[in-house]
Coordinates of C-alpha atoms in Angstrom, one line a residue:
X1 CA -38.9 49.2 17.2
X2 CA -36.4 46.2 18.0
X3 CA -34.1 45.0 15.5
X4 CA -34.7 41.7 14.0
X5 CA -31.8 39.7 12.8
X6 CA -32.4 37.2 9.8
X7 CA -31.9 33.7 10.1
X8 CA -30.1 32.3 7.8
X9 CA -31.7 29.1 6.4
X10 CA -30.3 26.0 8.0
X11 CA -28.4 23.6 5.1
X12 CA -30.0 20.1 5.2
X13 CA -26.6 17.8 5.3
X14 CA -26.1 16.0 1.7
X15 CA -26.4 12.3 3.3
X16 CA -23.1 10.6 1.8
X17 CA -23.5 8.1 -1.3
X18 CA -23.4 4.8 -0.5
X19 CA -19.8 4.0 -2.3
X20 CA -17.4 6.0 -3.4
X21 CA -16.8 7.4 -6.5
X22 CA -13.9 8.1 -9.2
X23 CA -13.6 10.7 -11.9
X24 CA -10.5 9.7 -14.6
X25 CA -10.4 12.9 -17.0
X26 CA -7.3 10.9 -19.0
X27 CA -5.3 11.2 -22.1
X28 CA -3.5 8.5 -23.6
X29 CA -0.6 8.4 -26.6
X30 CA -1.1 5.6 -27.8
X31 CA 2.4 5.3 -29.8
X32 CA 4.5 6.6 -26.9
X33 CA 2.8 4.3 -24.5
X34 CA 2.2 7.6 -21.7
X35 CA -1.3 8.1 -19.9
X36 CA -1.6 11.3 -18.1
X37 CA -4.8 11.2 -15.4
X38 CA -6.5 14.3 -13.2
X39 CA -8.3 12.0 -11.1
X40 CA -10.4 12.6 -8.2
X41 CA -11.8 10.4 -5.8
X42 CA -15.2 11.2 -4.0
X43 CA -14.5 9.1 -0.7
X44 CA -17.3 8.7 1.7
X45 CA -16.0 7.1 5.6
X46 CA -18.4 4.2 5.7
X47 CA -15.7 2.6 8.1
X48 CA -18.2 3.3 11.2
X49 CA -14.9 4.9 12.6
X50 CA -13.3 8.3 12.5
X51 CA -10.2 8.4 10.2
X52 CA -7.2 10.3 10.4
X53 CA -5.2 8.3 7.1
X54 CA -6.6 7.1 4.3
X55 CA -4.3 3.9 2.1
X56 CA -4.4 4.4 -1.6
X57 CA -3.3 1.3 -3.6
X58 CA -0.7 2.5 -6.7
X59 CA -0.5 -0.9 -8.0
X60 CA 1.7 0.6 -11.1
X61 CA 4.2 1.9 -9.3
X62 CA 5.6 -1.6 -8.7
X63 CA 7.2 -1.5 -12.0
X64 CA 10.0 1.0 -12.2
X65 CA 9.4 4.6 -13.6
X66 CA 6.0 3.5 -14.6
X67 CA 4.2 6.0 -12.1
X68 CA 5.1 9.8 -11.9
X69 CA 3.2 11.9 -9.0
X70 CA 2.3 14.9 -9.7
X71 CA 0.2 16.5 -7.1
X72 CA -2.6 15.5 -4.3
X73 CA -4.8 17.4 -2.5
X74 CA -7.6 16.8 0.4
X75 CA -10.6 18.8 0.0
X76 CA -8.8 21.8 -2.4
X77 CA -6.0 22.0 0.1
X78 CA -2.5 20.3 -1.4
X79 CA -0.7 17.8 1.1
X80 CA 2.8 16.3 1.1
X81 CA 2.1 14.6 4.3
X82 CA 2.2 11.2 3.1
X83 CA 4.9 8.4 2.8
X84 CA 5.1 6.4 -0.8
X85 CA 6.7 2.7 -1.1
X86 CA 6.1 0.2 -3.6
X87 CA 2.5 0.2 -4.1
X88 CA 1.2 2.0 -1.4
X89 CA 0.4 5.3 -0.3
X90 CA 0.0 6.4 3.6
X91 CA -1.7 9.8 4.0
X92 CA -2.0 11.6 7.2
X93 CA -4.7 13.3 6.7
X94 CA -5.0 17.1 8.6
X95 CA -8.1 16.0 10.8
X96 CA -10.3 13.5 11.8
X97 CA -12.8 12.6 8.9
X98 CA -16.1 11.6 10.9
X99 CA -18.6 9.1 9.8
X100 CA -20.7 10.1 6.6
X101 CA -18.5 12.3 6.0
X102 CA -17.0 12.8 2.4
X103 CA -13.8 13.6 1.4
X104 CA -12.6 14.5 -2.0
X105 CA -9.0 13.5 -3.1
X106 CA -7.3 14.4 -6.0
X107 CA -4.7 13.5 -7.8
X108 CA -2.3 14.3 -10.9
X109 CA -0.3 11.5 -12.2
X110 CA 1.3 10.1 -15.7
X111 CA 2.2 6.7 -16.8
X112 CA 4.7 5.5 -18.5
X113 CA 3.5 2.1 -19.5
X114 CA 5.9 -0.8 -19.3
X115 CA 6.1 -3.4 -22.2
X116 CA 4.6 -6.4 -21.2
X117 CA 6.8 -9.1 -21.1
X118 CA 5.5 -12.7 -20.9
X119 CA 7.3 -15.0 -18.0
X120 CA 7.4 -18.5 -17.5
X121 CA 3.7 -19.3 -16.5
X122 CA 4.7 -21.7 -14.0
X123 CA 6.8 -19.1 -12.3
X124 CA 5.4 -15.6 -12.7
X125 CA 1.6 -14.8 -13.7
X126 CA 1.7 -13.3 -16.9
X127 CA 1.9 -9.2 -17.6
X128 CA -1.3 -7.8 -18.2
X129 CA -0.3 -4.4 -17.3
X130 CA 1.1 -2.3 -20.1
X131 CA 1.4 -3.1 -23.6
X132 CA 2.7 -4.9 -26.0
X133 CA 2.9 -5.0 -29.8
X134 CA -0.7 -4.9 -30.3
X135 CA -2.4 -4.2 -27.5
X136 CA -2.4 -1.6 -24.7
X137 CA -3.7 -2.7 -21.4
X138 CA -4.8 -0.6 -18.8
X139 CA -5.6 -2.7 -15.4
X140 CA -5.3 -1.8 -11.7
X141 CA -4.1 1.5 -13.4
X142 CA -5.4 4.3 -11.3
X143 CA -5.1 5.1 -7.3
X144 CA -7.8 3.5 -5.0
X145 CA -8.6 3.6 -1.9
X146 CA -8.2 0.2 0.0
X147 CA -11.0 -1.4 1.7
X148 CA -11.2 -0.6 5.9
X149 CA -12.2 -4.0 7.6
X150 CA -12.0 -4.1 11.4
X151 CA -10.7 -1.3 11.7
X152 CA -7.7 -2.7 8.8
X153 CA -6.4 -1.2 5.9
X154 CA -6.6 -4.3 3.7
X155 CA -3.5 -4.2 0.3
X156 CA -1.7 -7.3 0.5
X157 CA 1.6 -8.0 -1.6
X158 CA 1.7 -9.3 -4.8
X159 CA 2.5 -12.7 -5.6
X160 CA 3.8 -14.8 -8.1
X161 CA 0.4 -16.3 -9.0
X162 CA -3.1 -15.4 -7.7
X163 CA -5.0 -11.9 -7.1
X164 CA -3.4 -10.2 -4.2
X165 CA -5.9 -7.1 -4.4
X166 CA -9.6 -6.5 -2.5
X167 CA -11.5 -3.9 -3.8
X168 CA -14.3 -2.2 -2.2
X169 CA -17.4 -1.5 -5.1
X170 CA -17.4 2.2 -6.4
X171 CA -18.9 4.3 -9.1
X172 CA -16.4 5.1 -12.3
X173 CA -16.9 8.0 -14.7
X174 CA -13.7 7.5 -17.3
X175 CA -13.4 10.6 -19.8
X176 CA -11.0 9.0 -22.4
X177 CA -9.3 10.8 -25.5
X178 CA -6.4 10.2 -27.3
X179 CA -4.0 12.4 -28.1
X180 CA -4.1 11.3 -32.2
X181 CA -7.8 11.2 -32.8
X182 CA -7.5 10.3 -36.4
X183 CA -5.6 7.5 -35.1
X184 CA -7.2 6.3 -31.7
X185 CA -7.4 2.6 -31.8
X186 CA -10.9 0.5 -30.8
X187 CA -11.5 0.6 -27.1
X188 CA -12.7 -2.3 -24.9
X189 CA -13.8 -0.9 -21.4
X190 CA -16.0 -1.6 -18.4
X191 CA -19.3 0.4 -18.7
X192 CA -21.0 2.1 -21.5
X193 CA -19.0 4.5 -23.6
X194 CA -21.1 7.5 -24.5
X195 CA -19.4 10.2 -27.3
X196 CA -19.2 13.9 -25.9
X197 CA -17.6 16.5 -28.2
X198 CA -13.5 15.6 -27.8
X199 CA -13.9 12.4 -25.8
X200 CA -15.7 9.7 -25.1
X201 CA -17.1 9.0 -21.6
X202 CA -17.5 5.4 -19.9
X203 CA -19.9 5.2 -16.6
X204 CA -20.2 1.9 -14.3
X205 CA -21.9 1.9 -11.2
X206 CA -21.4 -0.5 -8.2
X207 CA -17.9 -2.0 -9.5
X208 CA -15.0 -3.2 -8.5
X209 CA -12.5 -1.7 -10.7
X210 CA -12.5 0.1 -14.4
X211 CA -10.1 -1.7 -16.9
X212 CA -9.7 -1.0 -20.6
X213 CA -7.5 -2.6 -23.6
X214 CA -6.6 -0.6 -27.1
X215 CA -6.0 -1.8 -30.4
X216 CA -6.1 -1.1 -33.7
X217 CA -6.0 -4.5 -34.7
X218 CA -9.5 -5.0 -33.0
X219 CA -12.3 -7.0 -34.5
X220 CA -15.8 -6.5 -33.0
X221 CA -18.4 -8.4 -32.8
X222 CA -22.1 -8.3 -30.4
X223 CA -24.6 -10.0 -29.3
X224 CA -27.5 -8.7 -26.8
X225 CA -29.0 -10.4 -24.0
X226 CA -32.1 -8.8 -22.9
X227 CA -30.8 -5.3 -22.5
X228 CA -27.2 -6.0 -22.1
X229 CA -24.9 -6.2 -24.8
X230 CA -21.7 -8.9 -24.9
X231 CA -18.8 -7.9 -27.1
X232 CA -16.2 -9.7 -28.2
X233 CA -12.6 -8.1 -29.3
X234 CA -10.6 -10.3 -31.0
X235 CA -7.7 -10.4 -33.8
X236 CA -7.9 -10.8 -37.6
X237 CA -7.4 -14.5 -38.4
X238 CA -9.2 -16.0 -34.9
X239 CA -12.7 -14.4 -36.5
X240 CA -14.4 -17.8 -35.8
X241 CA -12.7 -18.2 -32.2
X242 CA -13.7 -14.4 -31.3
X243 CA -17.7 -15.8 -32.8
X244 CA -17.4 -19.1 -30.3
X245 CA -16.3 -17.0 -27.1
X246 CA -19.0 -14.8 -27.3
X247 CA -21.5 -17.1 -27.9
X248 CA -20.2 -19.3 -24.8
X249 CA -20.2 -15.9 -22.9
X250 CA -23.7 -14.9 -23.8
X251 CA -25.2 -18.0 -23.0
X252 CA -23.5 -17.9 -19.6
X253 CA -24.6 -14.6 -18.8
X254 CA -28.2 -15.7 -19.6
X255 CA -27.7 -19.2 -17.3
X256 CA -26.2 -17.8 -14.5
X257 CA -28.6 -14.8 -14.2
X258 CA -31.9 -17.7 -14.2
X259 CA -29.3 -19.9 -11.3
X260 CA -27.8 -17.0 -9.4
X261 CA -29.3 -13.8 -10.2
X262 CA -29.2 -10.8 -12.6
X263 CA -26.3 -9.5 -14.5
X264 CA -26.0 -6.2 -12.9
X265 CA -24.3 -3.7 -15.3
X266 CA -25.7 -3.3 -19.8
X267 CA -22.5 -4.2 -20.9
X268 CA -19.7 -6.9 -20.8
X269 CA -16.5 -6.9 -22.7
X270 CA -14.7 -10.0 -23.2
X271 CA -11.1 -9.5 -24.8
X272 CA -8.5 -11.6 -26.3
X273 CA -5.4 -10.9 -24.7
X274 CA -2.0 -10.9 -26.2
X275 CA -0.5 -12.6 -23.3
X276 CA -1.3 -16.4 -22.0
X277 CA -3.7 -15.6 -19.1
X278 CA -7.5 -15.1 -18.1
X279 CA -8.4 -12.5 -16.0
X280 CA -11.5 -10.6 -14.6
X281 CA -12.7 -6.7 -14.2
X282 CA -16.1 -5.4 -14.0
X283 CA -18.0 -6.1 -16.8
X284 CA -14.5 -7.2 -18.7
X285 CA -12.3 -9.7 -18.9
X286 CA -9.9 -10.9 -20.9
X287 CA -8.7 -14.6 -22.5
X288 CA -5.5 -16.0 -23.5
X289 CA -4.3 -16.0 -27.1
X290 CA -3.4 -19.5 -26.6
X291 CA -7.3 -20.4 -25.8
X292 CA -8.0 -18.9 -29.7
X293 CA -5.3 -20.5 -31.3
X294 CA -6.5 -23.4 -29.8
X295 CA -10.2 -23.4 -30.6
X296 CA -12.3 -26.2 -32.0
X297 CA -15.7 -26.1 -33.3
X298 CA -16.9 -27.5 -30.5
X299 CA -17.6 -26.1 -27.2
X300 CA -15.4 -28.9 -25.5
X301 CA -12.4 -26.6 -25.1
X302 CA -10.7 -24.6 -22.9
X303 CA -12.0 -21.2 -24.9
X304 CA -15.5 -22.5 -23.8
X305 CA -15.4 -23.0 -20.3
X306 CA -12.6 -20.3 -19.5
X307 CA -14.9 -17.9 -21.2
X308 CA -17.4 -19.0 -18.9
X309 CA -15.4 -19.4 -16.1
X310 CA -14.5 -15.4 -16.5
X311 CA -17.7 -14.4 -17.1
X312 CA -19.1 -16.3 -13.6
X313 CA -17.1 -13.7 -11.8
X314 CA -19.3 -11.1 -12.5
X315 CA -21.3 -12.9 -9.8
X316 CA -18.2 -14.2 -8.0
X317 CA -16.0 -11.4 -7.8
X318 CA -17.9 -8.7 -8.8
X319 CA -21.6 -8.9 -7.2
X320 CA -20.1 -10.5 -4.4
X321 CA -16.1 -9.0 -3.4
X322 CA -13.9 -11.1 -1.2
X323 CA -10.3 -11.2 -0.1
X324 CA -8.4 -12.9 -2.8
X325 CA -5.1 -13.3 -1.2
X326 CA -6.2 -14.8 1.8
X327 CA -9.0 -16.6 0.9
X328 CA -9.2 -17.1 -3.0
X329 CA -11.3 -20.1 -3.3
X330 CA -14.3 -17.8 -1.8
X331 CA -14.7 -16.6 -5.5
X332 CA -12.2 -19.4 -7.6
X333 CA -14.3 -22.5 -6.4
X334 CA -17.6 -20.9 -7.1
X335 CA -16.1 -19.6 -10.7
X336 CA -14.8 -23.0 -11.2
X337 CA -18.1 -24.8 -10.3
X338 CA -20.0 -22.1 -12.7
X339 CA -18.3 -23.8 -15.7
X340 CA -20.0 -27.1 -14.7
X341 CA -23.7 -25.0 -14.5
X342 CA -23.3 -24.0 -17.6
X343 CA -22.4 -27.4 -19.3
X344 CA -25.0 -28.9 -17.5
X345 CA -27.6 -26.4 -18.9
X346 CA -26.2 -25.8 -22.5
X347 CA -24.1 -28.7 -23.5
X348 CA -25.5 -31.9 -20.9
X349 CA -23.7 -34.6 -23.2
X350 CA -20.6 -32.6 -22.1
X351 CA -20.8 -33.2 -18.0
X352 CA -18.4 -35.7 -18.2
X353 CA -16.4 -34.6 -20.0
X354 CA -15.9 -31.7 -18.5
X355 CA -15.1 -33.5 -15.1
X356 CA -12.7 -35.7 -16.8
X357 CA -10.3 -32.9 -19.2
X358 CA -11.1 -29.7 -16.9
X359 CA -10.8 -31.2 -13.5
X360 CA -9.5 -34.7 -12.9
X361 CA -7.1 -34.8 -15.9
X362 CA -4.7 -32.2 -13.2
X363 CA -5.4 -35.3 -10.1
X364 CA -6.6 -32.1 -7.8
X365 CA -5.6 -32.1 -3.9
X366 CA -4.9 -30.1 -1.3
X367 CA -7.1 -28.1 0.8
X368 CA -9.5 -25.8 -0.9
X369 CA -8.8 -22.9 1.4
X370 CA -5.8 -21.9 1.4
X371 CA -4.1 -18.6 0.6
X372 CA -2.4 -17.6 -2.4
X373 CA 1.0 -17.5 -0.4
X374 CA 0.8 -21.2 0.6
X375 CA 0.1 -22.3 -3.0
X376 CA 3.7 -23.8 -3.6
X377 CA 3.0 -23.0 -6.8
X378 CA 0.5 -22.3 -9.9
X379 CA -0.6 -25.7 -10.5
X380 CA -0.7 -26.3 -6.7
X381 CA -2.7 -23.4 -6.2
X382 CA -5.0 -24.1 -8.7
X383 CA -5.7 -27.8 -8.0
X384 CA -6.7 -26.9 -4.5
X385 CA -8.4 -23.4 -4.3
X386 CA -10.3 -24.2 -8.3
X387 CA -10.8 -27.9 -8.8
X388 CA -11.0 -29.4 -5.0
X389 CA -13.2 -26.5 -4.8
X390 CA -15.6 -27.4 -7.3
X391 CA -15.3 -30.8 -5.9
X392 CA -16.5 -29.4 -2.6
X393 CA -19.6 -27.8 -4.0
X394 CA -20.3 -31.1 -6.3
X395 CA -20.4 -33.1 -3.2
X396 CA -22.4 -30.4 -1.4
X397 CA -25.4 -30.0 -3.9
X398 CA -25.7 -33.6 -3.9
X399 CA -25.6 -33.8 0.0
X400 CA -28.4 -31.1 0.3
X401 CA -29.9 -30.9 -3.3
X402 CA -30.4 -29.1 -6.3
X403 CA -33.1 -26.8 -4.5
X404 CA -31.4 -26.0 -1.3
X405 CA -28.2 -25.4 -3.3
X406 CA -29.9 -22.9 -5.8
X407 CA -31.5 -21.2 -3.0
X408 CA -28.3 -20.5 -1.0
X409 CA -26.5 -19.2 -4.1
X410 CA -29.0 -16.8 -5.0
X411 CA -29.2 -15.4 -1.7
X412 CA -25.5 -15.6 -1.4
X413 CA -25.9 -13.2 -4.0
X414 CA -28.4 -11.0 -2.5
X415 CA -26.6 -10.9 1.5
X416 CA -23.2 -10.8 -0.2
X417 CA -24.5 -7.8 -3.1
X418 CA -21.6 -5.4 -2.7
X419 CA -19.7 -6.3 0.3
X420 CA -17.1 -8.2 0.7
X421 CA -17.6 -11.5 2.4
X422 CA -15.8 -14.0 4.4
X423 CA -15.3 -17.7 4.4
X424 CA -17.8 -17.5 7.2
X425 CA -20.2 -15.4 5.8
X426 CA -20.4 -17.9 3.0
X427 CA -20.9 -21.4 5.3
X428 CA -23.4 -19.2 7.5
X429 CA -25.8 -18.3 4.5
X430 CA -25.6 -22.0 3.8
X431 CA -26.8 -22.6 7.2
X432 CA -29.9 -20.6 6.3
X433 CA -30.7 -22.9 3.8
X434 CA -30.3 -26.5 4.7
X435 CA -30.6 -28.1 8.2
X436 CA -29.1 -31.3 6.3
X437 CA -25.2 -32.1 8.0
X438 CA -22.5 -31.6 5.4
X439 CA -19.7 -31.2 8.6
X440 CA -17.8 -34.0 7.2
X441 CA -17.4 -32.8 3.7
X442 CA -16.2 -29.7 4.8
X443 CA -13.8 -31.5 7.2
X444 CA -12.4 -33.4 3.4
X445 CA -12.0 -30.2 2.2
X446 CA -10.6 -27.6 3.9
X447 CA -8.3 -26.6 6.8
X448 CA -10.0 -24.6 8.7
X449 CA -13.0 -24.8 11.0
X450 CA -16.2 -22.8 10.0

């Protein structure tokens, strides 16, 4: 009788996710300012190309003694083949990662947070990383892999004003405890916390990055819009300011998701920073103290429309990624131009105003596309990548009108839903939409030819 060998049954591949993915498992002391983080990275090659390196970004490890390696390994196995400067990480990896295929990174690290010092605004952007007297801040903390673009690993340097990062979208799960229980301070975070036994765990699909602020000065308040709930974390004494920003926030999450599109994650923190500065994350962002201390009862103030401003780039920023170095205004102008949207459909009487104390009052120039580098300076930058920007798009929605305009941004929205777009991928969409000329205005505006 002949012998009959068993086939084994044949594996069906596990198709590879359609981002990658990062698991923090961190501690922090809160009181010694230290994070320790096992993080591990679940890196599928999307890149169309085989890889043989991979660029991690270590954005804290441009401040001195604030990042401590402790191990890395590819797939289980350690490696020390890999060169470390400033804030980036070069890893040759052992052999060529095919497309589809998933690679799983890990790495053991502490931080040793740096106090926050504030700068002259008009020279430096101020600190957001670290802490300071009241406030732990925890943003750009953890190692990610760079985006792949032609071939391109893209981390630009840092600069004195603007976003020098691009971040592809990826999944977070954050396990947080604190070393102190009994004395953990209130958390602000991107995604949802949900309690497990010793920690608490934060999800967040489809984002750009995870940040997080501490305090245990916090003051908390909520509001829900449909199924996603708005929080506000503010200080004792700006109770009415933390009330105002909320409410602005809400009501631009529910304008801009009729205009653009929906909201895309069930929770968004907004946070008042203890530094002078506004500043995006996934489903976070934080304002200036200054913007508080300032508030009137009235939404004709900078609170308002920076709170708005900051929560448009959860469409402009989030939703749709784009280089921020090299081509700012692709998210700044629309972010800018949101603030008018949301005057015009919450506060009309306040148009004009608007154009007059937000916009014009600065006598904006320059061209709107221009990089971060070529700025010659905050205000520079900001009058020509922000406000000429939102003086672009004025003239362009009234060149092609309100319907044509709407429709473009919405489907901006859907072409652009988790990529990261280009100058060009933005003027061709609008080509999709309108057969109306607008070549001059673009001429008045900007630099380049698109």
């Amino acid at each position: 009788m002949p012998t009959v060998t068993p086939v084994p049954p044949t594996s069906t591949p596990i198709p590879a996710p359609d981002r990658a993915k990062y698991i923090l498992n961190t501690t922090i002391d809160y009181d010694a300012h230290t994070v320790t983080v096992d993080e591990t990275i679940l890196y599928p090659n999307l890149t169309g190309s085989q890889l043989n390196t991979l660029v991690i970004a270590i954005v804290p490890n441009l401040w001195d003694g604030s990042f401590t390696l402790g191990s890395i390994s590819i797939d289980g196995i350690p490696t020390t083949t890999y060169s470390f400067t400033g804030q980036r990480l070069d890893i040759a990896l052992s052999s060529f990662v095919l497309p589809r295929d998933v690679l799983t990174i890990n790495i053991q690290y502490t931080l040793s947070l740096p106090f926050a010092e504030q700068e002259d605004p008009n020279v430096s952007r101020p600190r957001i990383y670290g802490y300071t007297n009241r406030q732990l801040n925890l943003t750009n903390w953890y190692p990610f892999v760079v985006p792949s673009i032609n071939g391109d690993w893209v981390l630009h340097e840092p600069w004195f004003y603007g976003e020098h990062l691009v971040y592809d979208s990826a999944d977070y799960e954050v396990n947080l405890k604190f070393t102190d229980p009994a004395t953990a301070p209130i958390v602000a975070a991107s995604g949802v916390p949900e309690p497990q036994a010793d920690f608490t765990r934060y999800t967040i699909t489809s984002a750009r990055t995870f940040a997080l602020a501490a305090s245990r000065e916090f003051q908390v308040s909520s509001l829900l819009v449909g199924d996603i709930t708005v929080s506000s974390y503010y200080y004792p004494l700006s109770d009415n300011a933390g009330q105002a920003a909320l409410q602005a926030s809400a009501e631009a999450v529910q304008v801009f998701s009729q205009r653009y599109g929906p909201y895309p994650h069930k929770s968004l923190s907004l946070v008042m920073g203890d530094f002078n500065d506004g500043m995006e994350y996934s489903a976070f962002f934080y304002l200036s103290r200054d913007f508080y201390n300032l508030s009137a009862r009235t939404p004709a103030n900078y609170l308002t429309f920076v709170a708005v401003h900051e929560t448009s780039h959860q469409w402009w920023f989030e939703q749709i990624g784009n280089d921020q170095a090299l081509q700012p205004w692709v998210d700044e102008a629309l972010a800018a131009y949101s603030e008018r949207v949301y005057y015009e459909n919450v506060h009309p009487d306040l148009v004009g105003w608007w154009w007059t104390y937000r916009i014009d009052f600065y006598k904006p120039q320059g061209f709107v596309d221009i990089p971060i580098y070529d700025g010659q300076g905050f205000r520079p930058y900001t009058n020509a990548a922000y406000f000429q920007g939102a003086h672009f798009l004025e003239d362009l929605r009234t060149r092609i009108g309100d319907e044509a305009f709407f429709a473009f941004l919405q489907d901006y929205v859907v072409q652009g839903q988790g990529k990261i777009v280009t100058a060009n991928d933005f003027f061709r969409i609008l080509s999709e939409h309108t057969s109306t000329d607008y070549s001059d205005i673009v001429r008045q505006y900007f630099q380049n030819i698109y």
